Structures are given as structure tokens and as C-alpha cells.
Short mmCIF file of C-alpha atoms and ligand atoms in Angstrom, two decimals:
data_model
loop_
_atom_site.label_atom_id
_atom_site.label_comp_id
_atom_site.label_asym_id
_atom_site.label_seq_id
_atom_site.Cartn_x
_atom_site.Cartn_y
_atom_site.Cartn_z
CA MET W 1339 12.21 -7.94 13.39
CA THR W 1340 15.11 -6.93 11.15
CA TYR W 1341 15.09 -4.12 8.54
CA GLU W 1342 13.18 -1.72 10.78
CA GLU W 1343 15.44 1.30 10.39
CA SER W 1344 12.80 3.89 9.48
CA ALA W 1345 14.95 7.01 9.11
CA VAL W 1346 17.45 5.77 6.53
CA THR W 1347 16.88 8.65 4.12
CA ARG W 1348 17.49 11.16 6.91
CA THR W 1349 20.69 9.34 7.94
CA ILE W 1350 21.90 9.31 4.32
CA ASP W 1351 21.13 13.01 3.99
CA ARG W 1352 23.17 13.79 7.10
CA LEU W 1353 26.10 11.58 6.03
CA LEU W 1354 26.23 13.01 2.52
CA ASN W 1355 25.98 16.59 3.82
CA ASP W 1356 28.85 15.91 6.23
CA HIS W 1357 30.99 14.64 3.34
CA GLN W 1358 29.78 16.92 0.55
CA HIS W 1359 33.24 18.32 -0.19
CA GLU W 1360 34.90 14.94 -0.85
CA LEU W 1361 31.97 12.86 -2.12
CA ASP W 1362 29.95 13.40 -5.32
CA PRO W 1363 27.00 10.94 -5.20
CA SER W 1364 26.67 11.06 -8.99
CA ALA W 1365 30.24 9.77 -9.52
CA ASP W 1366 30.65 6.11 -10.48
CA GLY W 1367 31.59 4.12 -7.34
CA ALA W 1368 31.23 7.04 -4.91
CA LEU W 1369 28.52 5.32 -2.84
CA ASP W 1370 29.95 1.79 -3.01
CA ASN W 1371 30.72 1.58 0.72
CA LEU W 1372 27.21 2.76 1.59
CA ASP W 1373 24.68 1.21 -0.76
CA GLN W 1374 25.88 -2.38 -1.37
CA PHE W 1375 24.09 -4.44 1.30
CA HIS W 1376 25.95 -7.75 0.80
CA ILE W 1377 29.46 -9.12 1.23
CA GLY W 1378 31.80 -8.42 -1.68
CA GLY W 1379 30.49 -4.91 -2.39
CA ALA W 1380 30.52 -3.57 -5.94
CA GLU W 1381 33.05 -6.25 -6.97
CA ALA W 1382 30.46 -8.96 -6.29
CA VAL W 1383 28.01 -7.18 -8.60
CA GLU W 1384 30.74 -7.01 -11.29
CA ARG W 1385 30.99 -10.81 -11.06
CA LEU W 1386 27.26 -11.20 -11.66
CA ILE W 1387 26.79 -8.75 -14.53
CA PRO W 1388 28.28 -10.92 -17.34
CA THR W 1389 26.18 -13.89 -16.18
CA LEU W 1390 22.97 -11.89 -16.77
CA ALA W 1391 23.76 -12.11 -20.53
CA LEU W 1392 21.94 -8.85 -21.20
CA THR W 1393 21.06 -7.63 -24.65
CA PRO W 1394 20.00 -4.04 -25.44
CA GLY W 1395 16.43 -3.42 -24.31
CA ASP W 1396 16.36 -6.17 -21.66
CA ILE W 1397 14.77 -4.98 -18.40
CA VAL W 1398 16.45 -6.41 -15.29
CA LEU W 1399 14.51 -7.34 -12.14
CA ASP W 1400 16.43 -6.95 -8.84
CA VAL W 1401 14.56 -8.83 -6.12
CA GLY W 1402 15.20 -7.49 -2.62
CA SER W 1403 16.94 -4.41 -3.99
CA GLY W 1404 17.81 -2.82 -0.62
CA PHE W 1405 19.36 0.64 -1.01
CA GLY W 1406 19.69 0.09 -4.77
CA GLY W 1407 23.47 -0.17 -5.13
CA PRO W 1408 23.43 -3.27 -7.39
CA ALA W 1409 20.55 -1.90 -9.52
CA ARG W 1410 22.32 1.40 -10.15
CA GLN W 1411 25.62 -0.33 -10.90
CA ILE W 1412 24.01 -2.61 -13.49
CA ALA W 1413 22.23 0.32 -15.15
CA ARG W 1414 25.47 2.31 -15.28
CA ARG W 1415 27.53 -0.53 -16.71
CA THR W 1416 25.04 -1.84 -19.26
CA GLY W 1417 22.60 0.97 -20.07
CA ASN W 1418 19.73 -1.45 -19.39
CA HIS W 1419 16.69 -0.46 -17.35
CA VAL W 1420 16.52 -2.04 -13.88
CA VAL W 1421 13.46 -2.46 -11.66
CA GLY W 1422 14.04 -3.13 -7.96
CA VAL W 1423 11.45 -4.71 -5.66
CA ASP W 1424 11.88 -4.59 -1.89
CA ILE W 1425 9.61 -5.31 1.04
CA THR W 1426 10.92 -2.52 3.30
CA PRO W 1427 9.34 0.90 2.53
CA ALA W 1428 12.12 2.95 4.18
CA TYR W 1429 14.75 1.14 2.07
CA VAL W 1430 12.81 1.80 -1.13
CA GLU W 1431 12.55 5.47 -0.21
CA ALA W 1432 16.33 5.56 0.38
CA ALA W 1433 16.98 3.71 -2.91
CA ARG W 1434 14.90 6.29 -4.82
CA ASP W 1435 16.68 9.14 -3.07
CA LEU W 1436 20.15 7.75 -3.87
CA THR W 1437 19.10 7.05 -7.47
CA ALA W 1438 18.00 10.66 -7.91
CA ARG W 1439 21.29 11.89 -6.40
CA ALA W 1440 23.15 9.61 -8.83
CA GLY W 1441 21.17 11.02 -11.77
CA LEU W 1442 19.87 7.57 -12.73
CA SER W 1443 16.10 7.92 -12.14
CA ASP W 1444 15.42 7.50 -15.88
CA LEU W 1445 17.00 4.04 -15.88
CA VAL W 1446 16.28 2.64 -12.41
CA ARG W 1447 12.95 2.46 -10.54
CA PHE W 1448 11.79 0.76 -7.37
CA HIS W 1449 8.58 -0.86 -6.12
CA THR W 1450 7.70 -1.55 -2.50
CA GLY W 1451 6.42 -5.02 -1.69
CA ASP W 1452 7.00 -8.76 -1.73
CA ILE W 1453 7.70 -10.34 -5.11
CA ALA W 1454 4.58 -12.48 -4.49
CA ASP W 1455 2.41 -9.36 -4.80
CA PHE W 1456 4.43 -7.56 -7.48
CA ARG W 1457 2.15 -6.50 -10.35
CA PRO W 1458 4.32 -4.43 -12.67
CA PRO W 1459 2.89 -2.51 -15.61
CA ASP W 1460 5.16 -4.73 -17.72
CA PRO W 1461 3.34 -7.95 -18.83
CA PRO W 1462 4.21 -11.33 -17.17
CA GLY W 1463 7.49 -12.63 -18.52
CA ALA W 1464 8.60 -9.13 -19.54
CA PHE W 1465 11.91 -9.15 -17.69
CA GLY W 1466 14.94 -10.29 -19.65
CA ALA W 1467 17.00 -11.15 -16.56
CA ALA W 1468 16.88 -11.07 -12.77
CA LEU W 1469 19.21 -11.05 -9.82
CA THR W 1470 18.89 -11.47 -6.11
CA MET W 1471 21.70 -10.83 -3.65
CA HIS W 1472 21.50 -11.74 0.04
CA VAL W 1473 17.70 -11.98 0.31
CA GLN W 1474 16.56 -15.64 0.31
CA MET W 1475 18.01 -16.21 3.81
CA ASN W 1476 14.97 -14.27 5.08
CA VAL W 1477 12.55 -16.49 3.13
CA ARG W 1478 11.23 -19.74 4.63
CA ASP W 1479 9.54 -21.21 1.52
CA LYS W 1480 12.27 -20.62 -1.04
CA THR W 1481 10.83 -22.65 -3.92
CA THR W 1482 7.58 -20.66 -3.89
CA TRP W 1483 9.53 -17.42 -3.64
CA PHE W 1484 11.78 -18.27 -6.63
CA ARG W 1485 8.68 -19.43 -8.53
CA HIS W 1486 7.27 -15.89 -8.12
CA ILE W 1487 10.50 -14.54 -9.62
CA ALA W 1488 10.25 -17.01 -12.51
CA GLN W 1489 6.76 -15.75 -13.39
CA HIS W 1490 8.18 -12.35 -14.32
CA LEU W 1491 10.93 -13.73 -16.58
CA ALA W 1492 10.99 -14.61 -20.24
CA PRO W 1493 11.82 -18.28 -21.03
CA GLY W 1494 15.60 -18.65 -21.21
CA ALA W 1495 16.15 -15.52 -19.09
CA HIS W 1496 19.07 -15.67 -16.70
CA LEU W 1497 18.78 -15.40 -12.91
CA ALA W 1498 21.97 -14.48 -11.02
CA VAL W 1499 22.22 -15.13 -7.28
CA TRP W 1500 24.83 -14.20 -4.65
CA GLU W 1501 23.81 -16.04 -1.55
CA ILE W 1502 24.67 -17.07 1.97
CA CYS W 1503 24.63 -20.80 2.73
CA GLN W 1504 25.48 -22.88 5.79
CA PRO W 1505 27.62 -25.98 5.19
CA TYR W 1506 26.81 -27.64 8.54
CA GLU W 1507 24.51 -27.10 11.54
CA ALA W 1508 26.05 -24.49 13.86
CA GLU W 1509 24.86 -21.69 16.09
CA LEU W 1510 25.26 -18.36 14.30
CA PRO W 1511 26.49 -15.20 16.05
CA TRP W 1512 23.44 -12.91 16.22
CA PRO W 1513 22.90 -10.16 15.33
CA THR W 1514 23.84 -10.48 11.66
CA PRO W 1515 23.08 -8.08 8.78
CA TRP W 1516 19.91 -10.05 7.87
CA SER W 1517 18.64 -11.02 11.31
CA LEU W 1518 18.88 -9.43 14.74
CA ASP W 1519 18.09 -12.59 16.72
CA GLY W 1520 17.79 -15.51 14.29
CA THR W 1521 13.98 -15.71 14.35
CA ASP W 1522 13.68 -14.46 10.75
CA SER W 1523 16.69 -16.37 9.38
CA PHE W 1524 16.20 -19.45 7.18
CA ILE W 1525 19.67 -20.36 5.94
CA VAL W 1526 20.12 -23.68 4.16
CA SER W 1527 23.00 -25.62 2.62
CA ALA W 1528 24.20 -24.87 -0.91
CA ASP W 1529 22.74 -28.19 -2.16
CA THR W 1530 19.33 -27.38 -0.69
CA LEU W 1531 19.30 -23.84 -2.07
CA ARG W 1532 20.23 -25.00 -5.56
CA ALA W 1533 17.50 -27.68 -5.46
CA ASP W 1534 14.94 -25.13 -4.24
CA ILE W 1535 15.77 -22.78 -7.12
CA GLU W 1536 15.68 -25.60 -9.71
CA ASN W 1537 12.35 -26.83 -8.33
CA ALA W 1538 10.98 -23.34 -9.00
CA GLY W 1539 11.51 -23.75 -12.76
CA PHE W 1540 15.17 -22.95 -13.34
CA THR W 1541 18.21 -24.90 -14.53
CA ALA W 1542 21.63 -24.16 -13.06
CA THR W 1543 24.33 -23.26 -15.58
CA ASP W 1544 26.85 -22.17 -12.93
CA TRP W 1545 26.97 -22.89 -9.19
CA ALA W 1546 30.20 -21.87 -7.53
CA ASN W 1547 31.48 -21.62 -3.97
CA GLU W 1548 32.89 -18.07 -3.74
CA SER W 1549 33.91 -18.29 -0.07
CA ALA W 1550 37.66 -18.14 -0.79
CA TRP W 1551 37.17 -15.06 -3.01
CA VAL W 1552 35.07 -13.46 -0.24
CA LYS W 1553 37.72 -14.14 2.43
CA ASP W 1554 40.32 -12.43 0.21
CA TRP W 1555 37.90 -9.53 -0.33
CA ILE W 1556 37.40 -9.11 3.43
CA THR W 1557 41.18 -9.14 4.06
CA LYS W 1558 41.85 -6.66 1.25
CA THR W 1559 38.95 -4.31 2.10
CA PHE W 1560 39.69 -4.03 5.80
CA ALA W 1561 43.52 -4.30 5.63
CA ASN W 1562 43.86 -0.68 6.78
CA GLY W 1563 40.87 -0.66 9.14
CA LEU W 1564 37.47 0.71 8.17
CA PRO W 1565 37.28 2.55 4.84
CA PRO W 1566 36.82 6.32 5.34
CA GLY W 1567 33.51 8.11 4.72
CA PRO W 1568 29.86 7.01 4.83
CA ALA W 1569 29.53 3.25 5.22
CA LEU W 1570 26.69 0.72 5.23
CA PRO W 1571 26.86 -0.10 8.98
CA MET W 1572 26.02 3.57 9.69
CA LEU W 1573 22.57 2.98 8.14
CA LEU W 1574 21.77 -0.12 10.23
CA ASP W 1575 20.74 -0.56 13.85
CA ASP W 1576 23.73 -2.14 15.62
CA GLY W 1577 25.39 -2.08 12.19
CA TYR W 1578 29.03 -2.64 13.13
CA THR W 1579 28.31 -5.64 15.40
CA ARG W 1580 26.17 -7.21 12.66
CA VAL W 1581 28.83 -6.79 9.99
CA ILE W 1582 31.68 -8.01 12.25
CA ASN W 1583 29.68 -11.13 13.29
CA TYR W 1584 28.98 -11.89 9.64
CA ALA W 1585 32.61 -11.41 8.53
CA THR W 1586 33.75 -13.66 11.39
CA ALA W 1587 31.35 -16.46 10.40
CA LEU W 1588 32.51 -16.24 6.78
CA THR W 1589 36.15 -16.25 7.78
CA ASP W 1590 35.86 -19.26 10.12
CA GLY W 1591 33.78 -21.24 7.59
CA THR W 1592 30.50 -21.32 9.55
CA LEU W 1593 28.93 -19.59 6.55
CA GLU W 1594 29.69 -19.78 2.82
CA ILE W 1595 28.91 -17.57 -0.18
CA TRP W 1596 27.62 -19.21 -3.35
CA ARG W 1597 27.23 -17.57 -6.75
CA GLY W 1598 24.76 -19.04 -9.16
CA CYS W 1599 23.55 -18.51 -12.68
CA PHE W 1600 20.24 -20.17 -13.59
CA THR W 1601 18.19 -20.20 -16.77
CA LYS W 1602 14.41 -20.07 -16.67
CA ASN W 1603 13.01 -23.27 -18.12
CA ASP W 1604 10.91 -23.04 -21.25
CA PHE W 1605 7.97 -25.21 -20.22
CA ALA W 1606 6.12 -24.58 -23.48
CA LYS W 1607 9.11 -25.97 -25.41
CA ASN W 1608 9.43 -28.94 -23.03
CA ASP W 1609 5.71 -29.68 -23.49
CA GLN W 1610 6.14 -29.66 -27.27
CA VAL W 1611 9.08 -32.05 -27.04
CA THR W 1612 7.14 -34.41 -24.76
CA SER W 1613 4.05 -34.47 -26.92
CA SER W 1614 5.82 -34.92 -30.28
C1 SAM P 2581 20.74 -7.88 3.05
S1 SAM P 2581 19.68 -6.83 2.16
C2 SAM P 2581 20.27 -6.99 0.47
C3 SAM P 2581 19.89 -5.81 -0.39
C4 SAM P 2581 20.43 -5.81 -1.82
N1 SAM P 2581 20.07 -7.02 -2.52
C5 SAM P 2581 21.92 -5.64 -1.85
O1 SAM P 2581 22.62 -6.65 -2.01
O2 SAM P 2581 22.41 -4.51 -1.73
C6 SAM P 2581 18.17 -7.79 2.11
C7 SAM P 2581 17.01 -7.03 1.51
O3 SAM P 2581 15.96 -7.95 1.23
C8 SAM P 2581 14.72 -7.32 1.51
N2 SAM P 2581 13.75 -8.41 1.68
C9 SAM P 2581 13.68 -9.34 2.66
N3 SAM P 2581 12.67 -10.21 2.43
C10 SAM P 2581 12.10 -9.82 1.25
C11 SAM P 2581 11.02 -10.30 0.46
N4 SAM P 2581 10.30 -11.35 0.82
N5 SAM P 2581 10.72 -9.65 -0.68
C12 SAM P 2581 11.44 -8.55 -1.08
N6 SAM P 2581 12.46 -8.05 -0.36
C13 SAM P 2581 12.80 -8.67 0.78
C14 SAM P 2581 15.01 -6.47 2.73
O4 SAM P 2581 14.08 -5.43 2.88
C15 SAM P 2581 16.41 -5.96 2.40
O5 SAM P 2581 16.37 -4.77 1.69
#
């Protein structure tokens, strides 16, 4: 199985100690190479933030929050509270550790578990927006999974996604960042993913192929080789092979990246319209 690195917090501690003179974990952007577990890094999160349409007081739900990079970035930029949910206990522990180092524990918190079992203290529908970045490719029944997300959102709330899709049937180069051998990978086409999300009770307001932007980002980011300092592949088993395989598949078009903004349907309103 993937996501079995159990000593992430210890690895982070060692990396940050080794670089303590040139890296202040509380500085905006300092951890960007380490804690953004998706293609496009912090710049991808910047593209999603406006689509969340946040107003003051909205609480944001980050589903599959990983090491917490996107959650912390959103809290920093907007001042909104963010709640991350992730199925991997060691990742949640690392996310909490990095959040404390960043001085953001008052704004950002994390729960361990699947969204299907998530029972927050906040009432159902309490979240004003949600995002999920590079998670659904590990989920077989996507409509049910997105329906669980919908249950936590207020009607009209925005859901932002940054997702991997496969335009045509092709063998993928394992291992990848989300799957070591392909047995826990459930990648679908962009049309299928959009339909699965809409069938879960959302309406798409934006659905864009970002593959060209991602290719430019890969070229720009790695133009001078690997960025210096602590980097995400150092936290992952076989990390560099996984990241290189993924970048290759994105560059040759075997995989695509799609960005979506969806609005949660207001079923109560629809019912009223139907019955009047
Ligand atoms: C590729 S990482 C992305 C992390 C984060 N969204 C980011 O972009 O930095 C995928 C994450 O999804 C989590 N995950 C996988 N399946 C999940 C599920 N059913 N519910 C919640 N989290 C899940 C994994 O533990 C992992 O942290």
C-alpha cells in the first residue's frame, strides 16, 4: 500500500534541524518545496483560492490534507479557519507539527480518518467551502466519496479540485506519488470525474484543463535541477522515482491535470421550485 511512511515527523525534524540556519518554518513560503503534495506546488493553491469565494468567518474543509501545505497557505492568505481531514495518521501528525512550527495552530486543525467517518464538532453543512487536491485518484467510488464531502457543506458552498485525469487508456509508470504499484490507483477521464462530482450533488462552474500550465511549471521549477533544501520526495519512500515518473507522464500527455470549481446544489430550493 501507498502512504505508509510512518516516520515522517522524525524525517521533517531532521531536515529542518539540518537547515535551521537558512530556513525559518514560520516564514511565508519557506516550506513550499516540502509540504505541497501535488503538482504545481504553492502556485496551484494560489489558483484555487479565489475560486473558493470565501467570506470572513467561512470555515474551509481540506479533504485529504496530506502534510497540510494547502491548508496553511489558505489560512495565511485569507485569515479563514481551515480543517484538514486525512486518512494517514503519520501525515496528520506531520501536518500538526508543521502547523505548530509555522505558528498557525489557532487557524488550522487536522482530523485523522476518511471523510465518510468524519464527525466534526461543527454541525452538518457548517463548512463554507472545501477543496481537494490529488486525492480522488485513490478512491474507487468517487460519487459516494464526493457525496460525503457535500454533506459537510452549506448549500451554494464552493468546492475546488486540482486533479489528475487520464485522457486515454495507457499503462502508467509505477511507482507514482499516489500509488507504488497501481493496485490502489483509480484514475478516470476528465469527463468521468466531472460527472462523478456532479452526480454527488454539485454543479460545475469551471472545469479547465491545466496541463499546459503544469508543463510550464515543471520546466520552470526544475530548470536549474532540483531546488535546494528540504523537498517533498525526501519524505516519501522511493520519492524521487515517484515524482520523476509522474512528471514524465504529465509531460508526455499520458496524464492531465484538471482544475474545477463546483457549487453545492441547494436541494431544498430545487424541491420548492419543483413543487410550486
Ligand atoms: C497526494 S497526497 C495530497 C495531499 C494534499 N492534498 C496536498 O495536495 O498537499 C494524497 C493524500 O490523500 C490522503 N488520502 C487518500 N485517500 C483518502 C481518503 N479516502 N480520505 C482522506 N484522505 C485520503 C492520503 O493520506 C494523502 O495524504
